[in-house]
Amino acid sequence: MTATLTAVAGQIGRGARAELTRVGGARSILLYGLIPGAVLLPLVITLGVATVAERFASISGSIQVTSVTTTNSAYWVITFTVMIWAIVAAYAQATAERGALGELTRHLYPRRWTGLVSRWIAYGVGAALCSAALVALVMASLPTFFPKVYSGVDIGSPEGVRFLVTVPVFAVFAVGIGVGLAAIIGHPAGTVVALLGWTYVIENAISLVPDGYTLQQYMPFLNGTFGTGQELAFMPPWGPTGGLLYCGAVALVIFVLGGLALSFRFRRTGSRAPSSAVRAVLAGRRAARPS
C-alpha cells in the first residue's frame, strides 16, 4: 500500500513538473496565451477604465462619476485571468491525450487519473498565484493613482481580504472544471468552444428561458464569481461562501466524470502494447547504437 501511494505521488509530481516545462519556452502558451490574456489584458482594461473614469471625474460640469467600492475593483481580473487559466488548462489536457504525445502519455502514466490531477495541480497553483498577485496589484494601485473614483478601494478591508483569499480559490475551481471538461470531451477545439459557450453564453442567457432565474442559481461560474465577493445582479439562496463551495463541488464532480471518461476511452481504444510513438523512439535508439 505504501509503495503504491509512493508510486502514485511520484507520477503526480512528475506530471506537474512536466506541465510546468511544457507551458514554458520561447514559443509557448505562456508567452502567447497566459501573459497577454491572463495578465496584460485585465490590467490594460482595468487601468483604461480607471483612466477614463478619473478624467470624467476631474471635469467640472454635469458629468458625475460614481465612486467605485472594493467589491467592484477586481472585476476584470476575475473575468479574464481566472477564465483564461481555465481555458489554457483545458486545452493542455485535451492536447495531451491526442497524437504521439497521447500515446506516450498512456505508457508514462498507466493510471489515467494521475495526469488529470497533475494538470489540475500545475495550472491550479499557477492560476491561484497569478490571480492573487493581480488582485493585490489592482487594489493597491487604483486608490493611489485614481483617488477621485477609486478612493473607496481598500485592500485591507474585509472585502479586500476576501478578494485576496477567494479569487485564487475560484481560479483553482475553474481550472478543475476546465480540465475535467476537456477529459470528457477529448477534443481541444470542442473543449474551448464548450467552455466559452458555457461561461459567457449559457450562464447568462439561461435566464431568458422559463424558470430561467431559478436555473441560473445553479450555474457554477456565476456562483464562483459571486462567492469571491464581487457585486453581481445574481443572488443564489446560499450566499457568497455557499456559492464558492457550490462551484468547488461542481468542479470536483466534473473532474471525477472526466477521469471516468478518460479511463473508458483508454479501455476502448488504448493498448498496453508499444504504440507507434514508443516504437519510433525505440527504433531510433537501436539505430544509434554502435554495431
mmCIF file of C-alpha atoms in Angstrom:
data_model
loop_
_atom_site.group_PDB
_atom_site.id
_atom_site.type_symbol
_atom_site.label_atom_id
_atom_site.label_comp_id
_atom_site.label_asym_id
_atom_site.label_seq_id
_atom_site.Cartn_x
_atom_site.Cartn_y
_atom_site.Cartn_z
ATOM 1 C CA MET A 1 0.000 0.000 0.000
ATOM 2 C CA THR A 2 2.766 2.423 0.925
ATOM 3 C CA ALA A 3 4.669 1.546 -2.256
ATOM 4 C CA THR A 4 1.542 2.150 -4.344
ATOM 5 C CA LEU A 5 0.910 5.553 -2.752
ATOM 6 C CA THR A 6 4.559 6.465 -3.262
ATOM 7 C CA ALA A 7 4.340 5.491 -6.931
ATOM 8 C CA VAL A 8 1.149 7.500 -7.414
ATOM 9 C CA ALA A 9 2.639 10.552 -5.693
ATOM 10 C CA GLY A 10 5.741 10.211 -7.848
ATOM 11 C CA GLN A 11 3.668 10.111 -11.036
ATOM 12 C CA ILE A 12 1.663 13.154 -9.992
ATOM 13 C CA GLY A 13 4.840 15.061 -9.107
ATOM 14 C CA ARG A 14 6.483 14.184 -12.423
ATOM 15 C CA GLY A 15 3.318 15.141 -14.266
ATOM 16 C CA ALA A 16 3.110 18.525 -12.558
ATOM 17 C CA ARG A 17 6.770 19.258 -13.330
ATOM 18 C CA ALA A 18 6.247 18.155 -16.926
ATOM 19 C CA GLU A 19 3.337 20.584 -17.311
ATOM 20 C CA LEU A 20 5.439 23.439 -15.960
ATOM 21 C CA THR A 21 8.094 22.582 -18.546
ATOM 22 C CA ARG A 22 5.505 22.216 -21.272
ATOM 23 C CA VAL A 23 3.915 25.586 -20.610
ATOM 24 C CA GLY A 24 7.254 27.435 -20.946
ATOM 25 C CA GLY A 25 9.583 28.093 -23.846
ATOM 26 C CA ALA A 26 10.177 30.810 -26.421
ATOM 27 C CA ARG A 27 7.058 29.931 -28.439
ATOM 28 C CA SER A 28 4.919 28.565 -25.647
ATOM 29 C CA ILE A 29 1.402 29.218 -24.467
ATOM 30 C CA LEU A 30 2.901 31.127 -21.537
ATOM 31 C CA LEU A 31 4.177 33.904 -23.797
ATOM 32 C CA TYR A 32 1.417 33.796 -26.394
ATOM 33 C CA GLY A 33 -1.568 32.973 -24.182
ATOM 34 C CA LEU A 34 -1.205 33.385 -20.443
ATOM 35 C CA ILE A 35 0.861 36.577 -20.222
ATOM 36 C CA PRO A 36 -1.132 38.596 -22.780
ATOM 37 C CA GLY A 37 -4.535 37.149 -21.882
ATOM 38 C CA ALA A 38 -4.382 36.425 -18.164
ATOM 39 C CA VAL A 39 -2.030 39.232 -17.077
ATOM 40 C CA LEU A 40 -1.831 42.110 -19.551
ATOM 41 C CA LEU A 41 -5.439 42.130 -20.784
ATOM 42 C CA PRO A 42 -7.135 42.544 -17.374
ATOM 43 C CA LEU A 43 -4.553 45.133 -16.316
ATOM 44 C CA VAL A 44 -4.958 47.155 -19.513
ATOM 45 C CA ILE A 45 -8.755 47.124 -19.269
ATOM 46 C CA THR A 46 -8.748 47.942 -15.547
ATOM 47 C CA LEU A 47 -6.316 50.837 -15.932
ATOM 48 C CA GLY A 48 -8.006 52.043 -19.125
ATOM 49 C CA VAL A 49 -11.429 52.202 -17.486
ATOM 50 C CA ALA A 50 -9.905 53.845 -14.412
ATOM 51 C CA THR A 51 -8.150 56.492 -16.524
ATOM 52 C CA VAL A 52 -11.328 57.417 -18.386
ATOM 53 C CA ALA A 53 -13.395 57.485 -15.190
ATOM 54 C CA GLU A 54 -10.813 59.629 -13.399
ATOM 55 C CA ARG A 55 -10.740 62.028 -16.344
ATOM 56 C CA PHE A 56 -14.525 62.420 -16.310
ATOM 57 C CA ALA A 57 -14.477 62.914 -12.540
ATOM 58 C CA SER A 58 -11.959 65.741 -12.974
ATOM 59 C CA ILE A 59 -14.123 67.631 -15.471
ATOM 60 C CA SER A 60 -16.319 70.229 -13.825
ATOM 61 C CA GLY A 61 -19.882 70.281 -15.077
ATOM 62 C CA SER A 62 -22.831 67.967 -15.281
ATOM 63 C CA ILE A 63 -20.823 64.755 -15.686
ATOM 64 C CA GLN A 64 -20.798 62.745 -12.488
ATOM 65 C CA VAL A 65 -18.886 59.539 -11.900
ATOM 66 C CA THR A 66 -19.912 57.156 -9.147
ATOM 67 C CA SER A 67 -17.124 56.140 -6.809
ATOM 68 C CA VAL A 68 -16.043 52.525 -7.070
ATOM 69 C CA THR A 69 -16.048 50.326 -3.995
ATOM 70 C CA THR A 70 -13.693 47.482 -3.160
ATOM 71 C CA THR A 71 -16.237 44.884 -4.269
ATOM 72 C CA ASN A 72 -16.078 46.190 -7.852
ATOM 73 C CA SER A 73 -12.342 46.811 -8.108
ATOM 74 C CA ALA A 74 -11.141 43.393 -9.351
ATOM 75 C CA TYR A 75 -13.907 42.559 -11.809
ATOM 76 C CA TRP A 76 -11.698 42.279 -14.890
ATOM 77 C CA VAL A 77 -9.161 40.113 -13.096
ATOM 78 C CA ILE A 78 -11.935 37.739 -12.058
ATOM 79 C CA THR A 79 -13.429 37.773 -15.549
ATOM 80 C CA PHE A 80 -10.304 37.313 -17.663
ATOM 81 C CA THR A 81 -7.481 35.935 -15.513
ATOM 82 C CA VAL A 82 -9.494 33.112 -13.987
ATOM 83 C CA MET A 83 -11.164 32.058 -17.234
ATOM 84 C CA ILE A 84 -8.045 32.190 -19.388
ATOM 85 C CA TRP A 85 -6.200 29.950 -16.942
ATOM 86 C CA ALA A 86 -9.152 27.545 -17.102
ATOM 87 C CA ILE A 87 -9.109 27.600 -20.906
ATOM 88 C CA VAL A 88 -5.350 27.025 -21.079
ATOM 89 C CA ALA A 89 -5.608 24.118 -18.628
ATOM 90 C CA ALA A 90 -8.466 22.605 -20.628
ATOM 91 C CA TYR A 91 -6.542 22.961 -23.886
ATOM 92 C CA ALA A 92 -3.445 21.405 -22.317
ATOM 93 C CA GLN A 93 -5.471 18.431 -21.079
ATOM 94 C CA ALA A 94 -7.185 17.886 -24.435
ATOM 95 C CA THR A 95 -3.978 18.060 -26.466
ATOM 96 C CA ALA A 96 -2.074 15.819 -24.039
ATOM 97 C CA GLU A 97 -4.334 12.884 -24.887
ATOM 98 C CA ARG A 98 -4.026 13.103 -28.670
ATOM 99 C CA GLY A 99 -1.433 12.099 -31.244
ATOM 100 C CA ALA A 100 2.050 10.919 -30.406
ATOM 101 C CA LEU A 101 2.023 12.758 -27.081
ATOM 102 C CA GLY A 102 -1.145 10.964 -26.081
ATOM 103 C CA GLU A 103 0.308 7.580 -26.990
ATOM 104 C CA LEU A 104 3.431 8.289 -24.993
ATOM 105 C CA THR A 105 1.374 9.523 -22.029
ATOM 106 C CA ARG A 106 -0.511 6.229 -21.913
ATOM 107 C CA HIS A 107 2.704 4.409 -21.126
ATOM 108 C CA LEU A 108 4.328 7.009 -18.899
ATOM 109 C CA TYR A 109 1.180 7.339 -16.770
ATOM 110 C CA PRO A 110 -0.672 3.996 -16.719
ATOM 111 C CA ARG A 111 -3.020 5.364 -14.071
ATOM 112 C CA ARG A 112 -5.042 7.659 -16.294
ATOM 113 C CA TRP A 113 -6.328 9.900 -13.492
ATOM 114 C CA THR A 114 -2.836 10.883 -12.331
ATOM 115 C CA GLY A 115 -2.391 13.023 -15.450
ATOM 116 C CA LEU A 116 -5.615 14.876 -14.653
ATOM 117 C CA VAL A 117 -4.534 15.500 -11.071
ATOM 118 C CA SER A 118 -1.110 16.695 -12.234
ATOM 119 C CA ARG A 119 -2.637 19.244 -14.580
ATOM 120 C CA TRP A 120 -5.141 20.466 -12.013
ATOM 121 C CA ILE A 121 -2.293 20.975 -9.550
ATOM 122 C CA ALA A 122 0.086 22.626 -12.031
ATOM 123 C CA TYR A 123 -2.398 25.011 -13.629
ATOM 124 C CA GLY A 124 -4.435 25.472 -10.467
ATOM 125 C CA VAL A 125 -1.420 26.663 -8.488
ATOM 126 C CA GLY A 126 -0.392 28.924 -11.370
ATOM 127 C CA ALA A 127 -3.892 30.392 -11.629
ATOM 128 C CA ALA A 128 -4.082 30.961 -7.869
ATOM 129 C CA LEU A 129 -0.717 32.740 -7.669
ATOM 130 C CA CYS A 130 -1.366 34.835 -10.780
ATOM 131 C CA SER A 131 -4.860 35.930 -9.719
ATOM 132 C CA ALA A 132 -3.757 36.712 -6.155
ATOM 133 C CA ALA A 133 -0.888 38.878 -7.401
ATOM 134 C CA LEU A 134 -3.109 40.768 -9.854
ATOM 135 C CA VAL A 135 -5.878 41.319 -7.294
ATOM 136 C CA ALA A 136 -3.346 42.723 -4.825
ATOM 137 C CA LEU A 137 -1.751 44.918 -7.507
ATOM 138 C CA VAL A 138 -5.083 46.296 -8.682
ATOM 139 C CA MET A 139 -6.463 47.055 -5.234
ATOM 140 C CA ALA A 140 -3.200 48.686 -4.152
ATOM 141 C CA SER A 141 -2.704 50.832 -7.267
ATOM 142 C CA LEU A 142 -6.230 52.064 -8.064
ATOM 143 C CA PRO A 143 -6.747 54.292 -4.976
ATOM 144 C CA THR A 144 -3.167 55.551 -5.269
ATOM 145 C CA PHE A 145 -3.267 56.672 -8.902
ATOM 146 C CA PHE A 146 -7.011 57.316 -9.335
ATOM 147 C CA PRO A 147 -8.165 58.769 -5.996
ATOM 148 C CA LYS A 148 -11.231 60.656 -7.261
ATOM 149 C CA VAL A 149 -13.029 57.485 -8.339
ATOM 150 C CA TYR A 150 -11.269 54.673 -6.502
ATOM 151 C CA SER A 151 -10.584 56.196 -3.091
ATOM 152 C CA GLY A 152 -13.067 53.734 -1.601
ATOM 153 C CA VAL A 153 -10.981 50.720 -2.640
ATOM 154 C CA ASP A 154 -9.181 49.323 0.390
ATOM 155 C CA ILE A 155 -7.052 46.200 0.196
ATOM 156 C CA GLY A 156 -7.107 45.901 3.984
ATOM 157 C CA SER A 157 -10.895 45.975 4.301
ATOM 158 C CA PRO A 158 -12.877 42.765 4.879
ATOM 159 C CA GLU A 159 -13.956 42.860 1.220
ATOM 160 C CA GLY A 160 -10.365 43.314 0.068
ATOM 161 C CA VAL A 161 -9.083 40.477 2.209
ATOM 162 C CA ARG A 162 -11.902 38.280 0.928
ATOM 163 C CA PHE A 163 -10.843 39.015 -2.658
ATOM 164 C CA LEU A 164 -7.261 38.040 -1.843
ATOM 165 C CA VAL A 165 -8.436 34.690 -0.491
ATOM 166 C CA THR A 166 -11.427 33.770 -2.632
ATOM 167 C CA VAL A 167 -10.315 34.801 -6.126
ATOM 168 C CA PRO A 168 -7.376 32.321 -6.074
ATOM 169 C CA VAL A 169 -9.722 29.638 -4.712
ATOM 170 C CA PHE A 170 -12.210 30.338 -7.511
ATOM 171 C CA ALA A 171 -9.336 30.155 -10.004
ATOM 172 C CA VAL A 172 -8.410 26.674 -8.742
ATOM 173 C CA PHE A 173 -12.036 25.525 -9.079
ATOM 174 C CA ALA A 174 -12.313 26.971 -12.601
ATOM 175 C CA VAL A 175 -9.155 25.129 -13.666
ATOM 176 C CA GLY A 176 -10.637 21.903 -12.273
ATOM 177 C CA ILE A 177 -13.781 22.423 -14.336
ATOM 178 C CA GLY A 178 -11.691 23.084 -17.442
ATOM 179 C CA VAL A 179 -9.503 20.006 -17.005
ATOM 180 C CA GLY A 180 -12.469 17.755 -16.255
ATOM 181 C CA LEU A 181 -14.481 19.078 -19.189
ATOM 182 C CA ALA A 182 -11.515 18.534 -21.513
ATOM 183 C CA ALA A 183 -11.239 14.924 -20.336
ATOM 184 C CA ILE A 184 -14.937 14.379 -21.019
ATOM 185 C CA ILE A 185 -14.959 15.946 -24.498
ATOM 186 C CA GLY A 186 -11.483 14.847 -25.543
ATOM 187 C CA HIS A 187 -11.064 17.419 -28.340
ATOM 188 C CA PRO A 188 -9.123 20.710 -27.987
ATOM 189 C CA ALA A 189 -11.309 22.972 -30.135
ATOM 190 C CA GLY A 190 -14.526 21.401 -28.896
ATOM 191 C CA THR A 191 -13.419 21.842 -25.289
ATOM 192 C CA VAL A 192 -12.564 25.529 -25.706
ATOM 193 C CA VAL A 193 -15.848 26.230 -27.515
ATOM 194 C CA ALA A 194 -17.842 24.369 -24.860
ATOM 195 C CA LEU A 195 -16.084 26.168 -22.004
ATOM 196 C CA LEU A 196 -16.512 29.634 -23.533
ATOM 197 C CA GLY A 197 -20.099 28.939 -24.560
ATOM 198 C CA TRP A 198 -20.968 27.656 -21.124
ATOM 199 C CA THR A 199 -19.373 30.593 -19.314
ATOM 200 C CA TYR A 200 -20.335 33.567 -21.454
ATOM 201 C CA VAL A 201 -23.494 32.390 -23.254
ATOM 202 C CA ILE A 202 -25.383 29.679 -21.373
ATOM 203 C CA GLU A 203 -24.875 31.043 -17.853
ATOM 204 C CA ASN A 204 -26.187 34.458 -18.893
ATOM 205 C CA ALA A 205 -28.794 33.505 -21.500
ATOM 206 C CA ILE A 206 -30.413 30.780 -19.401
ATOM 207 C CA SER A 207 -32.303 33.476 -17.512
ATOM 208 C CA LEU A 208 -34.374 34.022 -20.689
ATOM 209 C CA VAL A 209 -35.968 30.558 -20.653
ATOM 210 C CA PRO A 210 -38.967 29.670 -18.457
ATOM 211 C CA ASP A 211 -37.869 29.495 -14.820
ATOM 212 C CA GLY A 212 -34.509 30.735 -16.046
ATOM 213 C CA TYR A 213 -33.657 32.701 -12.933
ATOM 214 C CA THR A 214 -34.118 29.567 -10.850
ATOM 215 C CA LEU A 215 -31.868 27.597 -13.191
ATOM 216 C CA GLN A 216 -29.297 30.388 -13.178
ATOM 217 C CA GLN A 217 -28.802 29.921 -9.449
ATOM 218 C CA TYR A 218 -27.063 26.622 -10.248
ATOM 219 C CA MET A 219 -24.545 27.978 -12.751
ATOM 220 C CA PRO A 220 -21.053 27.228 -11.341
ATOM 221 C CA PHE A 221 -19.072 30.144 -12.741
ATOM 222 C CA LEU A 222 -21.660 32.707 -11.652
ATOM 223 C CA ASN A 223 -21.675 31.105 -8.206
ATOM 224 C CA GLY A 224 -17.876 31.206 -8.118
ATOM 225 C CA THR A 225 -17.768 34.859 -9.162
ATOM 226 C CA PHE A 226 -20.435 35.752 -6.598
ATOM 227 C CA GLY A 227 -18.529 33.767 -3.997
ATOM 228 C CA THR A 228 -15.467 35.971 -4.371
ATOM 229 C CA GLY A 229 -17.451 38.956 -3.093
ATOM 230 C CA GLN A 230 -17.846 40.605 -6.486
ATOM 231 C CA GLU A 231 -21.095 42.559 -6.819
ATOM 232 C CA LEU A 232 -23.473 40.876 -9.268
ATOM 233 C CA ALA A 233 -27.151 41.047 -10.165
ATOM 234 C CA PHE A 234 -27.228 37.429 -9.041
ATOM 235 C CA MET A 235 -28.357 36.198 -5.647
ATOM 236 C CA PRO A 236 -28.224 32.437 -5.022
ATOM 237 C CA PRO A 237 -30.020 31.382 -1.842
ATOM 238 C CA TRP A 238 -26.882 30.006 -0.177
ATOM 239 C CA GLY A 239 -24.894 33.270 -0.049
ATOM 240 C CA PRO A 240 -21.338 34.084 -1.231
ATOM 241 C CA THR A 241 -19.474 31.403 0.712
ATOM 242 C CA GLY A 242 -22.067 28.807 -0.239
ATOM 243 C CA GLY A 243 -21.752 29.857 -3.873
ATOM 244 C CA LEU A 244 -17.992 29.348 -3.791
ATOM 245 C CA LEU A 245 -18.396 25.933 -2.167
ATOM 246 C CA TYR A 246 -21.026 25.004 -4.743
ATOM 247 C CA CYS A 247 -18.600 25.929 -7.538
ATOM 248 C CA GLY A 248 -15.982 23.707 -5.927
ATOM 249 C CA ALA A 249 -18.438 20.809 -5.673
ATOM 250 C CA VAL A 250 -19.302 21.137 -9.367
ATOM 251 C CA ALA A 251 -15.588 21.234 -10.220
ATOM 252 C CA LEU A 252 -14.986 18.026 -8.279
ATOM 253 C CA VAL A 253 -17.933 16.235 -9.917
ATOM 254 C CA ILE A 254 -16.857 17.252 -13.437
ATOM 255 C CA PHE A 255 -13.272 16.294 -12.654
ATOM 256 C CA VAL A 256 -14.312 12.813 -11.488
ATOM 257 C CA LEU A 257 -16.522 12.373 -14.564
ATOM 258 C CA GLY A 258 -13.567 13.412 -16.704
ATOM 259 C CA GLY A 259 -11.380 10.765 -15.091
ATOM 260 C CA LEU A 260 -14.036 8.113 -15.730
ATOM 261 C CA ALA A 261 -14.438 9.204 -19.347
ATOM 262 C CA LEU A 262 -10.685 9.117 -19.862
ATOM 263 C CA SER A 263 -10.422 5.614 -18.416
ATOM 264 C CA PHE A 264 -13.311 4.434 -20.591
ATOM 265 C CA ARG A 265 -11.669 5.739 -23.760
ATOM 266 C CA PHE A 266 -8.405 4.096 -22.776
ATOM 267 C CA ARG A 267 -10.067 0.716 -22.251
ATOM 268 C CA ARG A 268 -11.958 1.047 -25.518
ATOM 269 C CA THR A 269 -9.142 2.235 -27.786
ATOM 270 C CA GLY A 270 -5.940 2.003 -25.771
ATOM 271 C CA SER A 271 -3.392 -0.761 -25.607
ATOM 272 C CA ARG A 272 -0.502 -1.529 -23.350
ATOM 273 C CA ALA A 273 1.481 -2.834 -26.312
ATOM 274 C CA PRO A 274 4.165 -0.466 -27.637
ATOM 275 C CA SER A 275 2.486 2.363 -29.538
ATOM 276 C CA SER A 276 3.754 3.935 -32.746
ATOM 277 C CA ALA A 277 5.405 6.763 -30.795
ATOM 278 C CA VAL A 278 7.188 4.343 -28.463
ATOM 279 C CA ARG A 279 8.220 2.072 -31.348
ATOM 280 C CA ALA A 280 9.692 5.073 -33.184
ATOM 281 C CA VAL A 281 11.755 6.059 -30.137
ATOM 282 C CA LEU A 282 12.987 2.508 -29.590
ATOM 283 C CA ALA A 283 13.859 2.131 -33.277
ATOM 284 C CA GLY A 284 15.866 5.350 -33.186
ATOM 285 C CA ARG A 285 17.789 4.191 -30.141
ATOM 286 C CA ARG A 286 18.570 0.844 -31.736
ATOM 287 C CA ALA A 287 19.760 2.527 -34.898
ATOM 288 C CA ALA A 288 22.026 4.847 -32.904
ATOM 289 C CA ARG A 289 23.763 2.024 -31.045
ATOM 290 C CA PRO A 290 27.259 1.217 -32.346
ATOM 291 C CA SER A 291 27.475 -2.176 -34.005
#
